[in-house]
Structure formats: C-alpha cells, structure tokens
C-alpha cells in the first residue's frame, strides 16, 4: 500500500473508484482495471478482502480521524436482498406491463384525518392540517379534492353530513315539507350566520340551479349567493324611483356601485350611453352578465371585486368630460371610505343616488363625508354634494324598516 500512496494522489484514487462504479460490466472496465499492474493487483486484492474502508481512510487528510469499520449487521440473507431491491429498483415486484400502468388517483391505502376548526370556523371540519402550532395558524382543511385519496376514504369523512343532507332532501320532496313546493333547495355548510359561496360552496340538493324573476320588463336570473330584494313588487317600485331620480339620458354613463344582480343599471340601460356595474359577489356578477345577454343589452359591463379597489381606476378612464351618474346601494355596513374619496374626487359625477336600507350608523357617516367641505387630510378634494331629495319606499310592510332613496347633486 506504500506504493499506492506514492503513485496515486487522492483525486486519482477517487477517479479510479468512480470508474469502477460506472463501468462494472464485463468488458467495460478501463484497461488498467482489466489488466492491472502489480500495485493495482495488490489494491484490488485488498479490496476483495473487505479492507476497502481502510484503503479510503488512509487517504484522509492529516488531522482527520480514521473511519471505523461498520459493525456486523447479520448474515446476507434474503430479507437484506429484498430491502436493497426495494431501494434501488422499487418496482421490481411488478411485471413490466404492470409498471406501465401505475395507479395515479386514489392510491392511498390508509388515510389519517383530523377533526378541528376549518377555514370557515366550523369546529368539526374533517381533513388535514395546514399551518403550524408554533405560529398559531393551524386550520383543518377538507381533503375531498385531493387526488391521492380514494373516494371511499373521503366518504368516511363526509358520511354523517351526507345522511343529514339526504334527510332534509327527503323531508322536502316526499315528507311534510313537500307542501312548500320549493323551486330549489340548497345546502351550505357553515357555522357563520352568512358566508359567501367562495368561503363555503352552496350545494344543490334538488330543483333548479337558479330562480328567475320578471322585473321592469326584464327576466332576471338569481343565484343562491346573489342578493335580491325579498319583496319583488316593492323592489320594482324602489328601482323605478331610483331611475326617476337619476335623470339619465343618452349621453350619460350610469355607474352602478354595489350593483348586485345589476337590475338598476340594466333597467336604465336603454336610456344611457353605458352601464358600468361593480359588485363583490362573483355569482351576482355572473347573473348580471347573463341577464344582460338574455335581454339583448349590449352597452353594459360588470366588474367583480371590492368597489374601493376597482372604482378609482374605472373613474380615471371616464375623465373625458362625459357626464357620469352614480348609484350606490350598499349593505348595512355602508360604503368604504375609499369609495367616498373616489366619488368626491371625480368631477364628472354631478348626480349621486344613494339607496340606504339602514340610515343610522355607517350610512350617516357616508352622507356627512359626501357633503362636508373639502378636507385634504381625508383626501376629500372634490366639490361637496348637496342633498336635494329623500324618498322613503316601504319594502317591508308590518315592520318599521324601509328603504330611503337620497338624491345628491353638485
């Protein structure tokens, strides 16, 4: 081995070892491995005796400890051969024809589910965890969309819920609930009073996927997640009042903010140059687009998203001197302050119709911000609006509630 140390530097030895590993078949070894010289014969003989570890260790740099020989792990029986085959050739137990036909979906033979709080707050969500306990953002997510879980495993996680849905369905189809003569029956799994289709999808148990209403000579499509007034005749009166107060004409762009299914804008489309609608609920926007297409309305476009994000950019593109009439019909939470800023700062908006279902609270704040003097601190730079008219419309007989339609101009 002294000759080995003198004539073969470390990198050469490694190269030799790698060559032996790469060309291990008969006839493929390099010439010096097929016809080894004297010192190489000594080296190969040493390796064959099980001293390979010792040979490599002799080439360690000075100061490093020699590598110890591995402890005895038992006889080289069939189990070790199978373990090696499982690591190197994991498909060796299958015929080649079977190897070409792997199962890629639903292949798990075991699934371990957890039960905890889901993204929607449901404390009995069955699925897998996302997040970490350390960061305190653990949430349990349903796993029925994972491709590697068999359908039967997913059914285990949903079995009790499925039974309850079938019970409700049976009640309304053949039970006492059949007297209700429902058009559609949807189910939404949620622990919240109200959440969106994106947060927890609506599931159609039976009936039609949509309901339809006839309103102001329009056929309106309504999805389960879309807002629509509960009193159809009252809603027609409300929207007719809004239309009268807007005073739109063929040169007017009608901006319908929080447009819902788009009824207000679409009912006035024939009297305007263009209708632009903004709505947060995606299903409602899809309904508005369907309604426009079905009724042959071609001068409307509807945008999905938060008004405070969409409106500023949309108004900038309309600063060309054309008159803009805005209609806002927000929920009880009122308008976001950035929406008020965008309306105040758009000089093209000379008329604003505000529909309030709850005047006290946030709507009052909105009205004050629309009418207050310019305030650079709040970025209310545009000319203030002036309240011209207030018209109450009773959509809810036998209750103290009503819709209030406010006309602002400047």
XYZ file of C-alpha atoms in Angstrom:
410
model
C 0.000 0.000 0.000
C 3.000 2.278 0.305
C 3.276 2.225 -3.491
C -0.362 3.155 -3.689
C 0.206 6.198 -1.533
C 3.202 7.340 -3.552
C 1.845 6.849 -7.039
C -1.890 7.566 -6.688
C -2.909 11.025 -5.361
C -6.264 11.428 -3.632
C -8.172 12.739 -6.621
C -6.797 9.906 -8.806
C -7.981 7.306 -6.338
C -11.429 8.775 -6.271
C -11.475 8.860 -10.043
C -10.470 5.185 -10.140
C -13.217 4.238 -7.695
C -15.813 6.166 -9.680
C -14.681 4.485 -12.904
C -15.088 1.061 -11.316
C -18.579 2.010 -10.255
C -19.540 3.345 -13.701
C -18.058 0.510 -15.789
C -18.886 -2.536 -13.748
C -19.996 -4.856 -16.588
C -17.565 -7.319 -18.107
C -15.506 -5.791 -20.858
C -16.351 -2.212 -19.844
C -13.627 -1.653 -17.257
C -10.784 0.614 -18.307
C -7.616 -1.073 -19.500
C -5.813 -0.753 -16.203
C -8.714 -2.483 -14.405
C -8.822 -5.353 -16.949
C -5.045 -5.798 -16.921
C -3.998 -4.404 -13.572
C -0.308 -3.732 -12.964
C 1.438 -5.052 -9.906
C 0.432 -2.351 -7.439
C -3.166 -2.311 -8.717
C -3.334 -6.108 -8.194
C -2.315 -5.504 -4.592
C -5.020 -2.818 -4.254
C -7.762 -4.956 -5.756
C -6.753 -7.862 -3.611
C -7.029 -5.706 -0.521
C -10.494 -4.525 -1.516
C -11.668 -8.080 -2.120
C -10.665 -8.934 1.430
C -13.063 -6.323 2.800
C -10.495 -3.606 3.544
C -11.963 -1.025 1.184
C -12.914 1.253 4.065
C -9.379 1.069 5.365
C -7.912 1.897 1.969
C -10.021 5.016 1.608
C -9.320 6.033 5.169
C -5.593 6.047 4.504
C -6.127 8.887 2.084
C -7.863 11.172 4.642
C -6.232 14.478 5.177
C -3.931 14.883 8.069
C -5.721 15.584 11.336
C -8.917 13.687 10.455
C -9.849 10.610 12.420
C -9.917 7.316 10.632
C -13.340 5.931 9.772
C -14.348 2.967 11.846
C -15.424 -0.293 10.237
C -19.188 -0.847 10.254
C -20.500 -3.155 12.929
C -21.724 -6.603 11.917
C -25.369 -6.398 10.804
C -26.102 -10.095 10.402
C -25.948 -12.606 7.533
C -26.667 -11.524 3.987
C -29.984 -13.360 3.787
C -32.984 -12.844 1.512
C -34.510 -10.042 3.591
C -31.478 -7.816 3.080
C -31.514 -8.550 -0.635
C -35.194 -7.532 -0.798
C -34.538 -4.337 1.150
C -31.773 -3.421 -1.271
C -34.009 -4.177 -4.259
C -36.795 -2.042 -2.756
C -34.420 0.931 -2.537
C -32.621 0.569 -5.867
C -35.416 -0.868 -8.012
C -38.666 -0.144 -6.142
C -40.854 -1.552 -8.938
C -39.049 -4.953 -9.095
C -42.048 -6.841 -7.695
C -44.239 -5.787 -10.659
C -44.103 -7.099 -14.192
C -43.056 -4.525 -16.726
C -46.594 -4.408 -18.107
C -47.868 -3.582 -14.606
C -45.152 -0.940 -14.175
C -46.501 0.859 -17.227
C -49.985 1.023 -15.682
C -49.500 2.821 -12.329
C -52.496 3.941 -10.298
C -52.164 7.723 -10.012
C -55.515 8.614 -8.399
C -56.958 7.315 -5.144
C -53.943 5.124 -4.487
C -53.636 5.668 -0.726
C -54.392 2.517 1.275
C -54.547 4.480 4.548
C -55.781 7.974 5.344
C -55.498 9.658 8.727
C -57.936 12.529 9.212
C -58.046 15.186 11.911
C -61.099 16.982 13.270
C -60.679 20.649 14.165
C -61.576 24.212 13.182
C -61.840 24.767 9.436
C -61.222 27.923 7.365
C -64.891 28.856 7.796
C -64.706 28.483 11.581
C -66.524 25.128 11.671
C -65.042 23.322 14.724
C -65.999 19.909 13.290
C -64.149 20.086 9.991
C -62.680 16.702 8.963
C -59.459 16.831 6.935
C -55.768 17.694 7.130
C -53.912 20.456 8.926
C -52.336 23.490 7.273
C -50.095 25.857 9.213
C -48.037 25.261 12.340
C -48.839 25.140 16.025
C -45.818 27.317 16.680
C -47.207 30.160 14.553
C -50.725 29.642 15.875
C -52.235 29.466 12.369
C -53.340 25.838 12.328
C -56.503 25.199 10.327
C -58.146 21.929 9.295
C -58.958 21.727 5.571
C -61.326 19.230 3.980
C -59.429 16.731 1.819
C -62.110 15.569 -0.609
C -60.367 17.335 -3.521
C -57.033 15.512 -3.089
C -56.342 13.166 -6.000
C -54.424 10.581 -3.980
C -57.248 9.814 -1.529
C -59.742 7.069 -2.541
C -63.388 8.013 -2.814
C -64.303 5.594 -0.020
C -61.932 7.378 2.355
C -63.496 10.736 1.509
C -66.919 9.236 2.161
C -65.844 8.327 5.676
C -65.079 11.985 6.372
C -68.450 13.114 4.920
C -70.715 10.214 5.905
C -72.660 11.877 8.749
C -73.124 15.090 6.757
C -74.375 13.099 3.784
C -77.016 11.407 5.930
C -78.280 14.774 7.185
C -78.500 16.207 3.670
C -80.454 13.183 2.490
C -82.819 13.559 5.452
C -83.523 17.219 4.602
C -83.954 16.374 0.936
C -86.412 13.579 1.733
C -88.427 15.896 4.000
C -88.994 18.479 1.257
C -89.540 16.013 -1.597
C -91.749 13.313 -0.081
C -92.245 14.415 3.529
C -94.375 17.165 5.093
C -92.106 19.799 3.503
C -93.380 18.841 0.044
C -96.299 21.201 0.684
C -93.820 24.088 0.317
C -93.412 23.225 -3.381
C -89.836 24.525 -3.417
C -88.214 25.594 -6.655
C -84.695 24.909 -5.377
C -83.148 23.532 -2.213
C -79.545 24.433 -1.466
C -77.329 23.366 1.410
C -74.393 25.387 2.735
C -72.104 24.029 5.433
C -71.116 26.879 7.731
C -71.019 27.905 11.381
C -71.446 31.587 10.460
C -74.742 33.405 10.015
C -73.807 34.215 6.420
C -70.805 33.457 4.270
C -70.065 33.547 0.556
C -70.063 30.740 -1.989
C -66.272 31.019 -2.101
C -66.000 30.544 1.674
C -68.372 27.562 1.689
C -69.917 26.461 -1.621
C -73.677 26.147 -1.974
C -74.699 22.556 -2.749
C -77.858 21.992 -4.803
C -79.833 19.163 -3.166
C -82.664 19.273 -5.709
C -84.504 21.614 -8.062
C -83.313 24.335 -10.418
C -79.838 25.900 -10.005
C -81.326 29.415 -10.371
C -84.563 31.247 -9.749
C -85.922 33.811 -12.192
C -87.948 36.972 -11.669
C -89.746 39.311 -14.067
C -88.912 42.902 -13.127
C -89.238 46.147 -15.108
C -89.713 44.187 -18.360
C -86.528 42.192 -17.689
C -86.048 38.500 -16.969
C -83.637 38.395 -14.011
C -81.509 35.381 -13.080
C -80.710 34.990 -9.369
C -78.078 32.640 -7.902
C -78.184 31.462 -4.277
C -75.283 33.714 -3.297
C -76.651 36.813 -5.038
C -78.613 39.488 -3.160
C -82.105 40.256 -4.349
C -84.855 42.171 -2.544
C -87.256 39.827 -0.744
C -90.291 41.796 -1.961
C -90.389 41.661 -5.771
C -93.252 44.153 -6.216
C -91.631 46.515 -3.701
C -88.256 46.157 -5.434
C -89.834 47.195 -8.737
C -91.209 50.324 -7.067
C -87.803 51.040 -5.497
C -85.867 50.695 -8.757
C -88.394 52.787 -10.650
C -87.941 55.546 -8.060
C -84.148 55.341 -8.441
C -84.459 55.600 -12.205
C -86.621 58.716 -11.980
C -84.176 60.467 -9.642
C -81.084 59.717 -11.760
C -82.289 61.784 -14.709
C -80.080 59.832 -17.132
C -80.051 60.437 -20.892
C -78.321 59.058 -23.963
C -75.113 60.974 -23.143
C -74.900 59.658 -19.586
C -72.700 56.911 -18.177
C -74.502 55.155 -15.336
C -72.147 53.910 -12.628
C -73.895 51.239 -10.521
C -71.859 50.630 -7.340
C -72.747 47.552 -5.234
C -74.952 46.555 -8.157
C -75.953 43.046 -7.028
C -77.596 41.264 -9.961
C -77.426 44.510 -11.946
C -81.158 45.246 -12.084
C -80.936 49.023 -11.544
C -78.364 49.585 -14.263
C -79.883 47.117 -16.726
C -83.368 48.604 -16.293
C -81.955 52.002 -17.322
C -79.517 50.778 -19.979
C -81.723 51.756 -22.910
C -81.758 55.380 -21.669
C -77.977 55.704 -21.123
C -74.768 55.688 -23.094
C -73.200 52.923 -20.988
C -73.788 50.995 -17.745
C -70.819 50.115 -15.520
C -71.512 47.809 -12.569
C -69.282 46.859 -9.629
C -70.135 44.016 -7.252
C -68.200 41.967 -4.714
C -70.205 38.728 -5.023
C -68.996 36.768 -8.032
C -72.238 34.834 -8.567
C -74.220 38.088 -8.662
C -71.938 39.459 -11.394
C -72.407 36.257 -13.398
C -76.172 36.709 -13.010
C -75.955 40.329 -14.198
C -73.998 39.312 -17.285
C -76.487 36.528 -18.051
C -79.427 38.892 -17.616
C -77.829 41.454 -19.937
C -77.174 38.839 -22.611
C -80.618 37.230 -22.327
C -82.374 40.596 -22.614
C -80.206 41.773 -25.502
C -78.468 44.579 -23.590
C -75.092 45.300 -25.166
C -73.986 48.564 -23.539
C -73.211 47.168 -20.072
C -70.166 45.734 -18.358
C -69.831 44.350 -14.851
C -66.732 44.057 -12.683
C -66.154 41.658 -9.788
C -64.323 42.892 -6.706
C -64.242 45.483 -3.985
C -65.514 48.881 -5.083
C -62.715 50.702 -3.252
C -60.156 48.889 -5.427
C -61.943 48.980 -8.782
C -63.663 52.362 -8.702
C -60.655 54.752 -8.705
C -59.169 53.241 -11.856
C -62.551 52.991 -13.539
C -63.313 56.668 -12.880
C -59.938 57.846 -14.192
C -60.785 56.400 -17.585
C -64.005 58.467 -17.637
C -62.488 61.883 -17.001
C -63.189 62.971 -20.581
C -65.981 65.462 -19.933
C -68.777 62.909 -20.286
C -71.449 63.101 -17.583
C -71.457 60.296 -15.007
C -74.418 59.498 -12.763
C -73.581 57.229 -9.831
C -75.987 54.939 -7.979
C -74.838 53.329 -4.735
C -76.820 50.638 -2.955
C -74.533 49.376 -0.176
C -75.237 46.853 2.550
C -75.876 47.975 6.116
C -72.141 48.469 6.631
C -72.233 51.403 4.208
C -69.532 52.428 1.730
C -65.804 52.068 2.283
C -64.145 55.434 2.898
C -62.022 54.997 -0.242
C -65.207 54.736 -2.314
C -66.386 58.041 -0.863
C -62.989 59.570 -1.708
C -63.186 58.334 -5.301
C -66.719 59.709 -5.752
C -65.841 63.069 -4.185
C -62.717 63.446 -6.300
C -64.343 62.537 -9.634
C -65.514 65.830 -11.121
C -67.528 64.038 -13.818
C -70.024 62.752 -11.212
C -72.592 65.539 -10.863
C -75.511 63.378 -9.669
C -75.455 60.670 -6.994
C -78.375 58.497 -5.887
C -77.771 56.792 -2.538
C -80.032 53.881 -1.508
C -79.889 53.175 2.218
C -81.504 50.239 3.993
C -80.248 51.493 7.361
C -79.799 55.222 7.550
C -78.400 55.309 11.074
C -74.778 54.276 11.595
C -72.345 53.962 8.692
C -74.722 55.463 6.132
C -74.853 58.649 8.206
C -71.062 58.826 8.142
C -71.097 58.341 4.357
C -73.570 61.207 3.908
C -71.509 63.565 6.073
C -68.348 62.763 4.103
C -70.139 63.338 0.805
C -71.453 66.743 1.885
C -68.651 68.139 4.057
C -66.292 70.902 2.821
C -63.095 69.817 1.076
C -60.681 68.194 3.530
C -57.125 67.494 2.380
C -56.464 65.334 5.444
C -59.241 62.930 4.447
C -58.433 63.371 0.741
C -61.887 64.837 0.065
C -60.648 67.308 -2.510
C -63.626 67.494 -4.821
C -66.614 69.753 -4.617
C -69.100 68.623 -1.911
C -72.500 67.189 -2.767
C -75.789 68.728 -1.669
C -78.764 66.634 -0.582
C -81.714 67.559 -2.796
C -84.403 64.985 -2.101
C -85.200 61.979 0.136
C -87.851 59.408 -0.837
C -88.789 56.536 1.502
C -90.015 53.323 -0.144
C -91.775 50.741 2.041
C -90.491 47.310 1.035
C -91.257 45.709 4.372
C -94.924 46.110 5.417
C -95.708 45.422 9.096
C -92.146 46.357 10.086
C -90.539 49.711 10.994
C -87.979 49.299 8.199
C -87.943 51.000 4.833
C -85.544 51.847 2.000
C -84.576 55.503 1.770
C -83.546 56.903 -1.630
C -81.404 60.059 -1.394
C -80.640 62.368 -4.318
C -77.363 64.363 -4.188
C -76.139 66.861 -6.772
C -73.265 69.317 -7.120
